[in-house]
C-alpha cells in the first residue's frame, strides 16, 4: 500500500516534470523563415545569413531563422506578399515590388535621385528613411531596416550603350516597379516587367535583349554568361528592405524586438560592405569573363532625356520631398 503510494507520487512528479520540460522545450525555439531571390554567395546572402546568426545569438537560440536563396520560396513580390499574409515571417527584397504594398516608398526609385551610395545610405539611415520604415506598420509589416542592392547598370546582348539613344528599342526586363517602368519608357526602352527568378532564362532564350541590375546582382547571377554588353549607367539606386510580419514582431518581448532590430542593423552593415566589395571588383571580373564594359557613361545626357519625366515625378511625389532627399547631407 505504502509502496504503491510512493510509486504513484514519483510517477506523478516525474510526469509533471516531463510535461514542464516538454512545454519549455516547445518554447525553446521558434523557427522563422527568410528568403532572397538571388544566390547565397551574394550581398543579399551575406545579409540574411548575418541576420540569422545575430538573431540566434542575441536571443540565446530561442529564435532560429531559416534562410532560403535563389527565389526557392518565390520571387520578391511573392515573398513580401507572404510576409504580409503571415505565411512567411521575414523577407529581404529589393525595393522593386515594394511600392505595390507601401506606395510611399516609390520616391526612392526615382532615377538619378541619389548622388552616390554614401548619400543614399545617409538618407535611408536618417529621418527620411526612418519615416518611410514607419509607413510599413499599417500594411501588416514591421520594416526592420533598409539595406541595398547598389546602383543599377544596364546589360544587353545587342550593342554597347554609350548614350540614351543606344537604349532606344532595346527590350529590357525591368522590375515590377511603376517608377522604373515610367522612366525607362521615357528613355525609349521596351519594358518587360518580370520576376527575378525568370530573368536568366529570358536572357538566355532572347525573350528580352537585356536587363538592369547592380554589379553585385550581375556577378552573383552570372549574367555574363548570357549578356555581352555592360554600361555603368548607374541610372537608379536600388534599396533593399528587411521586412517582418507585423503580428510576428508584435508577439516578441521588448528585449527580443530589440534583438531583431539590432540583428537587422548588423545585417545591413555586412550587406553594404559586400556591395562595396562587389562594386570594386565587379567590372574587372565581368571583363575577364568576356563582357564588354562601357565605364564612362555621360550621365548628364540621361538626366537631360529624363527631364520631363522627372518633372512628372516631382509633381507626383512633391518637389519639396524630392529636394529634401537630394539636399540631405
Ligand atoms: O534584389 O529583381 C531585381 O532585379 C532585383 O534587383 C534582384 O532580384 C535583387
Short mmCIF file of C-alpha atoms and ligand atoms in Angstrom, two decimals:
data_model
loop_
_atom_site.label_atom_id
_atom_site.label_comp_id
_atom_site.label_asym_id
_atom_site.label_seq_id
_atom_site.Cartn_x
_atom_site.Cartn_y
_atom_site.Cartn_z
CA UNK A 1 0.00 0.00 0.00
CA UNK A 2 2.68 2.40 1.16
CA UNK A 3 4.92 1.45 -1.71
CA UNK A 4 2.32 1.95 -4.40
CA UNK A 5 1.52 5.34 -2.92
CA UNK A 6 5.16 6.36 -3.24
CA UNK A 7 5.35 4.93 -6.75
CA UNK A 8 2.28 6.90 -7.67
CA UNK A 9 3.80 10.06 -6.26
CA UNK A 10 7.09 9.53 -8.08
CA UNK A 11 5.28 8.83 -11.32
CA UNK A 12 3.13 11.89 -10.91
CA UNK A 13 6.04 14.22 -10.24
CA UNK A 14 8.10 12.63 -12.98
CA UNK A 15 5.24 13.06 -15.38
CA UNK A 16 4.74 16.63 -14.27
CA UNK A 17 8.45 17.30 -14.68
CA UNK A 18 8.49 15.81 -18.15
CA UNK A 19 5.45 17.84 -19.05
CA UNK A 20 7.17 21.01 -17.95
CA UNK A 21 10.27 20.10 -19.90
CA UNK A 22 8.19 19.46 -22.98
CA UNK A 23 6.48 22.81 -22.60
CA UNK A 24 9.69 24.73 -22.14
CA UNK A 25 11.18 22.65 -24.96
CA UNK A 26 8.43 23.82 -27.29
CA UNK A 27 9.06 27.40 -26.28
CA UNK A 28 12.77 26.99 -26.56
CA UNK A 29 12.94 27.52 -30.26
CA UNK A 30 10.69 29.32 -32.66
CA UNK A 31 11.70 28.91 -36.27
CA UNK A 32 11.12 31.69 -38.77
CA UNK A 33 11.84 31.83 -42.48
CA UNK A 34 13.57 34.48 -44.57
CA UNK A 35 14.20 34.44 -48.32
CA UNK A 36 16.01 36.21 -51.12
CA UNK A 37 15.71 35.92 -54.90
CA UNK A 38 19.46 35.85 -55.54
CA UNK A 39 22.24 33.37 -54.63
CA UNK A 40 23.59 32.75 -51.15
CA UNK A 41 27.03 33.86 -52.27
CA UNK A 42 25.96 37.48 -52.71
CA UNK A 43 25.44 40.77 -50.90
CA UNK A 44 21.91 39.63 -50.02
CA UNK A 45 23.02 36.18 -48.92
CA UNK A 46 25.51 37.83 -46.58
CA UNK A 47 22.67 39.98 -45.23
CA UNK A 48 20.27 37.18 -44.37
CA UNK A 49 23.00 34.82 -43.14
CA UNK A 50 24.25 37.56 -40.81
CA UNK A 51 20.72 38.36 -39.68
CA UNK A 52 20.01 34.69 -38.89
CA UNK A 53 23.23 34.30 -36.92
CA UNK A 54 22.68 37.54 -34.99
CA UNK A 55 19.06 36.74 -34.10
CA UNK A 56 20.03 33.32 -32.85
CA UNK A 57 22.90 34.69 -30.76
CA UNK A 58 21.03 37.66 -29.39
CA UNK A 59 18.02 35.60 -28.32
CA UNK A 60 20.09 32.81 -26.80
CA UNK A 61 18.91 30.42 -29.51
CA UNK A 62 15.21 30.87 -28.75
CA UNK A 63 14.69 32.13 -32.29
CA UNK A 64 16.06 30.39 -35.33
CA UNK A 65 15.89 31.99 -38.76
CA UNK A 66 15.90 29.56 -41.68
CA UNK A 67 17.41 31.04 -44.83
CA UNK A 68 16.24 30.42 -48.40
CA UNK A 69 18.01 31.57 -51.55
CA UNK A 70 17.52 31.86 -55.33
CA UNK A 71 13.80 32.52 -55.10
CA UNK A 72 13.21 28.98 -53.84
CA UNK A 73 10.20 30.28 -51.90
CA UNK A 74 9.13 32.56 -54.78
CA UNK A 75 10.18 35.90 -56.25
CA UNK A 76 10.45 39.14 -54.31
CA UNK A 77 6.81 40.17 -54.75
CA UNK A 78 5.65 36.76 -53.60
CA UNK A 79 7.91 36.87 -50.57
CA UNK A 80 6.60 40.28 -49.48
CA UNK A 81 3.05 39.09 -50.04
CA UNK A 82 3.76 36.01 -47.90
CA UNK A 83 5.13 38.20 -45.12
CA UNK A 84 2.08 40.45 -45.27
CA UNK A 85 -0.18 37.39 -45.04
CA UNK A 86 1.95 35.84 -42.31
CA UNK A 87 2.66 32.60 -44.19
CA UNK A 88 6.33 33.63 -44.09
CA UNK A 89 7.72 35.63 -41.16
CA UNK A 90 10.55 37.52 -42.87
CA UNK A 91 11.77 38.62 -46.28
CA UNK A 92 14.69 40.53 -47.72
CA UNK A 93 13.88 42.20 -51.00
CA UNK A 94 14.88 44.99 -53.30
CA UNK A 95 12.53 47.97 -53.36
CA UNK A 96 11.28 46.70 -56.75
CA UNK A 97 7.86 45.33 -55.84
CA UNK A 98 7.54 47.31 -52.57
CA UNK A 99 5.51 50.29 -53.92
CA UNK A 100 2.70 47.84 -54.67
CA UNK A 101 2.43 47.36 -50.90
CA UNK A 102 3.69 50.66 -49.46
CA UNK A 103 3.24 53.35 -52.14
CA UNK A 104 5.17 55.98 -50.14
CA UNK A 105 8.44 54.17 -50.92
CA UNK A 106 8.11 54.96 -54.64
CA UNK A 107 10.07 58.15 -54.22
CA UNK A 108 13.26 56.16 -53.55
CA UNK A 109 13.04 54.56 -57.01
CA UNK A 110 13.34 57.85 -58.91
CA UNK A 111 16.32 57.74 -61.34
CA UNK A 112 19.35 59.95 -60.62
CA UNK A 113 17.93 60.99 -57.24
CA UNK A 114 20.93 59.88 -55.17
CA UNK A 115 24.45 61.10 -55.92
CA UNK A 116 26.24 58.05 -54.61
CA UNK A 117 25.98 55.23 -52.07
CA UNK A 118 27.13 57.46 -49.21
CA UNK A 119 24.28 59.85 -49.96
CA UNK A 120 21.71 57.05 -50.26
CA UNK A 121 22.83 55.34 -47.06
CA UNK A 122 22.72 58.62 -45.14
CA UNK A 123 19.17 59.29 -46.35
CA UNK A 124 17.97 55.78 -45.52
CA UNK A 125 19.60 55.74 -42.08
CA UNK A 126 18.42 59.29 -41.30
CA UNK A 127 14.96 60.69 -40.59
CA UNK A 128 13.65 60.26 -44.17
CA UNK A 129 14.47 56.56 -44.23
CA UNK A 130 13.09 56.02 -40.76
CA UNK A 131 9.84 57.82 -41.61
CA UNK A 132 9.47 55.53 -44.61
CA UNK A 133 10.10 52.43 -42.50
CA UNK A 134 7.21 53.50 -40.25
CA UNK A 135 4.85 53.53 -43.26
CA UNK A 136 5.04 49.74 -43.38
CA UNK A 137 3.33 49.34 -39.99
CA UNK A 138 -0.22 49.94 -41.18
CA UNK A 139 0.26 47.49 -44.06
CA UNK A 140 0.91 44.42 -41.93
CA UNK A 141 4.71 44.72 -41.83
CA UNK A 142 7.42 45.66 -39.41
CA UNK A 143 10.19 47.06 -41.60
CA UNK A 144 13.37 46.33 -39.66
CA UNK A 145 15.99 48.08 -41.78
CA UNK A 146 16.96 49.44 -45.15
CA UNK A 147 19.83 47.68 -46.86
CA UNK A 148 20.88 47.81 -50.51
CA UNK A 149 21.48 46.28 -53.92
CA UNK A 150 23.53 49.25 -55.15
CA UNK A 151 23.33 51.41 -58.26
CA UNK A 152 21.74 49.71 -61.25
CA UNK A 153 23.52 49.36 -64.60
CA UNK A 154 22.28 48.19 -68.00
CA UNK A 155 23.40 44.95 -69.64
CA UNK A 156 22.27 43.63 -73.02
CA UNK A 157 23.17 41.31 -75.85
CA UNK A 158 22.77 43.74 -78.75
CA UNK A 159 25.12 46.73 -78.51
CA UNK A 160 27.32 48.88 -76.34
CA UNK A 161 25.24 51.54 -74.63
CA UNK A 162 27.06 54.88 -74.54
CA UNK A 163 24.21 57.36 -74.82
CA UNK A 164 20.46 57.35 -74.16
CA UNK A 165 19.91 56.91 -77.93
CA UNK A 166 21.57 53.50 -77.69
CA UNK A 167 18.80 52.35 -75.35
CA UNK A 168 16.03 53.11 -77.83
CA UNK A 169 14.22 49.99 -78.93
CA UNK A 170 16.09 47.65 -76.60
CA UNK A 171 13.77 45.17 -74.96
CA UNK A 172 14.79 45.13 -71.31
CA UNK A 173 13.47 43.15 -68.42
CA UNK A 174 12.53 45.53 -65.61
CA UNK A 175 11.39 45.01 -62.06
CA UNK A 176 7.68 45.18 -61.36
CA UNK A 177 8.18 48.77 -60.28
CA UNK A 178 5.94 51.55 -61.62
CA UNK A 179 8.55 54.33 -61.21
CA UNK A 180 11.24 52.42 -63.08
CA UNK A 181 8.85 51.45 -65.85
CA UNK A 182 7.71 55.04 -66.40
CA UNK A 183 11.29 56.33 -66.58
CA UNK A 184 12.62 53.53 -68.76
CA UNK A 185 9.79 54.01 -71.23
CA UNK A 186 10.76 57.66 -71.46
CA UNK A 187 14.26 56.51 -72.43
CA UNK A 188 12.76 54.55 -75.32
CA UNK A 189 13.25 51.15 -73.71
CA UNK A 190 10.71 48.43 -74.44
CA UNK A 191 9.96 47.46 -70.86
CA UNK A 192 9.18 43.87 -69.91
CA UNK A 193 8.45 43.51 -66.19
CA UNK A 194 9.36 40.08 -64.89
CA UNK A 195 10.16 38.43 -61.56
CA UNK A 196 13.88 37.97 -60.99
CA UNK A 197 13.98 34.14 -60.91
CA UNK A 198 12.85 34.12 -64.57
CA UNK A 199 15.45 36.61 -65.81
CA UNK A 200 18.42 34.34 -66.56
CA UNK A 201 16.36 32.08 -68.81
CA UNK A 202 14.67 35.04 -70.50
CA UNK A 203 18.11 36.49 -71.33
CA UNK A 204 19.41 33.12 -72.45
CA UNK A 205 16.46 32.47 -74.74
CA UNK A 206 16.41 36.01 -76.08
CA UNK A 207 12.91 36.75 -74.79
CA UNK A 208 14.47 40.07 -73.78
CA UNK A 209 17.66 41.77 -75.02
CA UNK A 210 18.83 42.84 -71.61
CA UNK A 211 18.15 43.86 -68.05
CA UNK A 212 19.46 46.30 -65.46
CA UNK A 213 20.86 45.50 -62.05
CA UNK A 214 23.73 46.47 -59.75
CA UNK A 215 27.12 44.75 -60.12
CA UNK A 216 26.55 42.53 -57.05
CA UNK A 217 23.45 41.08 -58.74
CA UNK A 218 25.00 40.84 -62.23
CA UNK A 219 28.02 38.95 -60.89
CA UNK A 220 26.18 36.66 -58.46
CA UNK A 221 23.52 35.79 -61.05
CA UNK A 222 26.25 35.11 -63.64
CA UNK A 223 24.56 37.28 -66.26
CA UNK A 224 27.95 37.48 -68.04
CA UNK A 225 27.09 34.01 -69.39
CA UNK A 226 24.10 35.42 -71.30
CA UNK A 227 24.95 39.12 -71.82
CA UNK A 228 27.70 40.71 -73.89
CA UNK A 229 27.49 44.41 -73.02
CA UNK A 230 27.57 46.24 -69.72
CA UNK A 231 27.25 50.02 -69.32
CA UNK A 232 27.82 51.68 -65.98
CA UNK A 233 24.73 53.84 -66.31
CA UNK A 234 24.11 53.93 -62.52
CA UNK A 235 20.69 55.23 -63.51
CA UNK A 236 18.94 54.43 -60.26
CA UNK A 237 19.82 53.46 -56.71
CA UNK A 238 18.30 50.17 -55.62
CA UNK A 239 17.48 49.97 -51.91
CA UNK A 240 16.64 46.70 -50.17
CA UNK A 241 14.39 46.18 -47.21
CA UNK A 242 14.29 43.62 -44.41
CA UNK A 243 10.64 43.15 -43.52
CA UNK A 244 8.87 41.07 -40.91
CA UNK A 245 5.25 40.12 -40.47
CA UNK A 246 3.80 42.70 -38.08
CA UNK A 247 1.90 40.21 -35.91
CA UNK A 248 5.00 38.01 -35.54
CA UNK A 249 7.02 41.05 -34.50
CA UNK A 250 4.38 42.27 -32.06
CA UNK A 251 4.43 38.88 -30.32
CA UNK A 252 8.09 39.32 -29.38
CA UNK A 253 9.10 40.53 -25.92
CA UNK A 254 10.55 44.04 -25.76
CA UNK A 255 14.05 42.60 -25.41
CA UNK A 256 13.57 40.28 -28.39
CA UNK A 257 12.23 43.15 -30.51
CA UNK A 258 15.42 44.97 -29.72
CA UNK A 259 17.45 41.88 -30.61
CA UNK A 260 15.74 41.59 -34.02
CA UNK A 261 16.23 45.30 -34.73
CA UNK A 262 19.91 45.13 -33.83
CA UNK A 263 20.40 41.97 -35.86
CA UNK A 264 18.92 43.80 -38.86
CA UNK A 265 21.37 46.67 -38.37
CA UNK A 266 24.34 44.30 -38.32
CA UNK A 267 22.95 42.57 -41.42
CA UNK A 268 22.72 45.91 -43.25
CA UNK A 269 26.31 46.68 -42.37
CA UNK A 270 27.52 43.35 -43.75
CA UNK A 271 25.35 43.80 -46.85
CA UNK A 272 26.73 47.26 -47.64
CA UNK A 273 30.32 46.15 -47.11
CA UNK A 274 29.78 43.34 -49.61
CA UNK A 275 28.18 45.73 -52.13
CA UNK A 276 31.28 47.94 -51.87
CA UNK A 277 33.50 44.91 -52.39
CA UNK A 278 31.49 43.69 -55.41
CA UNK A 279 31.38 47.20 -56.90
CA UNK A 280 35.15 47.49 -56.54
CA UNK A 281 35.99 44.26 -58.33
CA UNK A 282 32.86 43.62 -60.45
CA UNK A 283 33.97 45.31 -63.67
CA UNK A 284 37.32 43.52 -63.84
CA UNK A 285 35.62 40.24 -63.03
CA UNK A 286 32.97 40.68 -65.74
CA UNK A 287 35.57 41.78 -68.30
CA UNK A 288 37.63 38.70 -67.52
CA UNK A 289 34.52 36.66 -68.25
CA UNK A 290 34.17 38.27 -71.67
CA UNK A 291 31.82 41.17 -71.17
CA UNK A 292 32.45 44.42 -73.00
CA UNK A 293 32.15 47.25 -70.48
CA UNK A 294 31.43 50.95 -71.05
CA UNK A 295 32.69 52.58 -67.87
CA UNK A 296 32.47 56.28 -68.64
CA UNK A 297 28.84 56.92 -69.36
CA UNK A 298 27.84 60.56 -69.69
CA UNK A 299 25.08 60.58 -67.08
CA UNK A 300 24.13 64.18 -67.81
CA UNK A 301 22.73 63.05 -71.16
CA UNK A 302 20.45 60.55 -69.47
CA UNK A 303 19.35 63.13 -66.91
CA UNK A 304 18.54 65.52 -69.77
CA UNK A 305 16.36 62.99 -71.61
CA UNK A 306 14.54 62.30 -68.34
CA UNK A 307 13.87 65.98 -67.55
CA UNK A 308 10.17 65.80 -68.40
CA UNK A 309 9.67 62.52 -66.55
CA UNK A 310 11.49 63.94 -63.58
CA UNK A 311 9.13 66.92 -63.55
CA UNK A 312 6.24 64.43 -63.52
CA UNK A 313 7.80 62.66 -60.54
CA UNK A 314 8.22 65.98 -58.74
CA UNK A 315 4.53 66.59 -59.24
CA UNK A 316 3.60 63.11 -58.08
CA UNK A 317 5.86 62.92 -55.01
CA UNK A 318 6.20 66.62 -54.22
CA UNK A 319 9.20 68.64 -55.31
CA UNK A 320 9.93 69.53 -51.68
CA UNK A 321 10.11 65.83 -50.77
CA UNK A 322 12.47 65.12 -53.64
CA UNK A 323 14.61 68.14 -52.77
CA UNK A 324 14.70 67.04 -49.15
CA UNK A 325 16.30 63.79 -50.33
CA UNK A 326 18.60 65.47 -52.89
CA UNK A 327 19.84 68.03 -50.37
CA UNK A 328 20.25 65.64 -47.45
CA UNK A 329 23.78 65.67 -46.09
O1 LIG B 1 17.07 42.02 -55.43
O2 LIG B 1 14.60 41.91 -59.41
C1 LIG B 1 15.68 42.51 -59.41
O3 LIG B 1 16.21 42.93 -60.45
C2 LIG B 1 16.42 42.71 -58.11
O4 LIG B 1 17.35 43.72 -58.23
C3 LIG B 1 17.09 41.42 -57.74
O5 LIG B 1 16.16 40.41 -57.58
C4 LIG B 1 17.86 41.54 -56.47
#
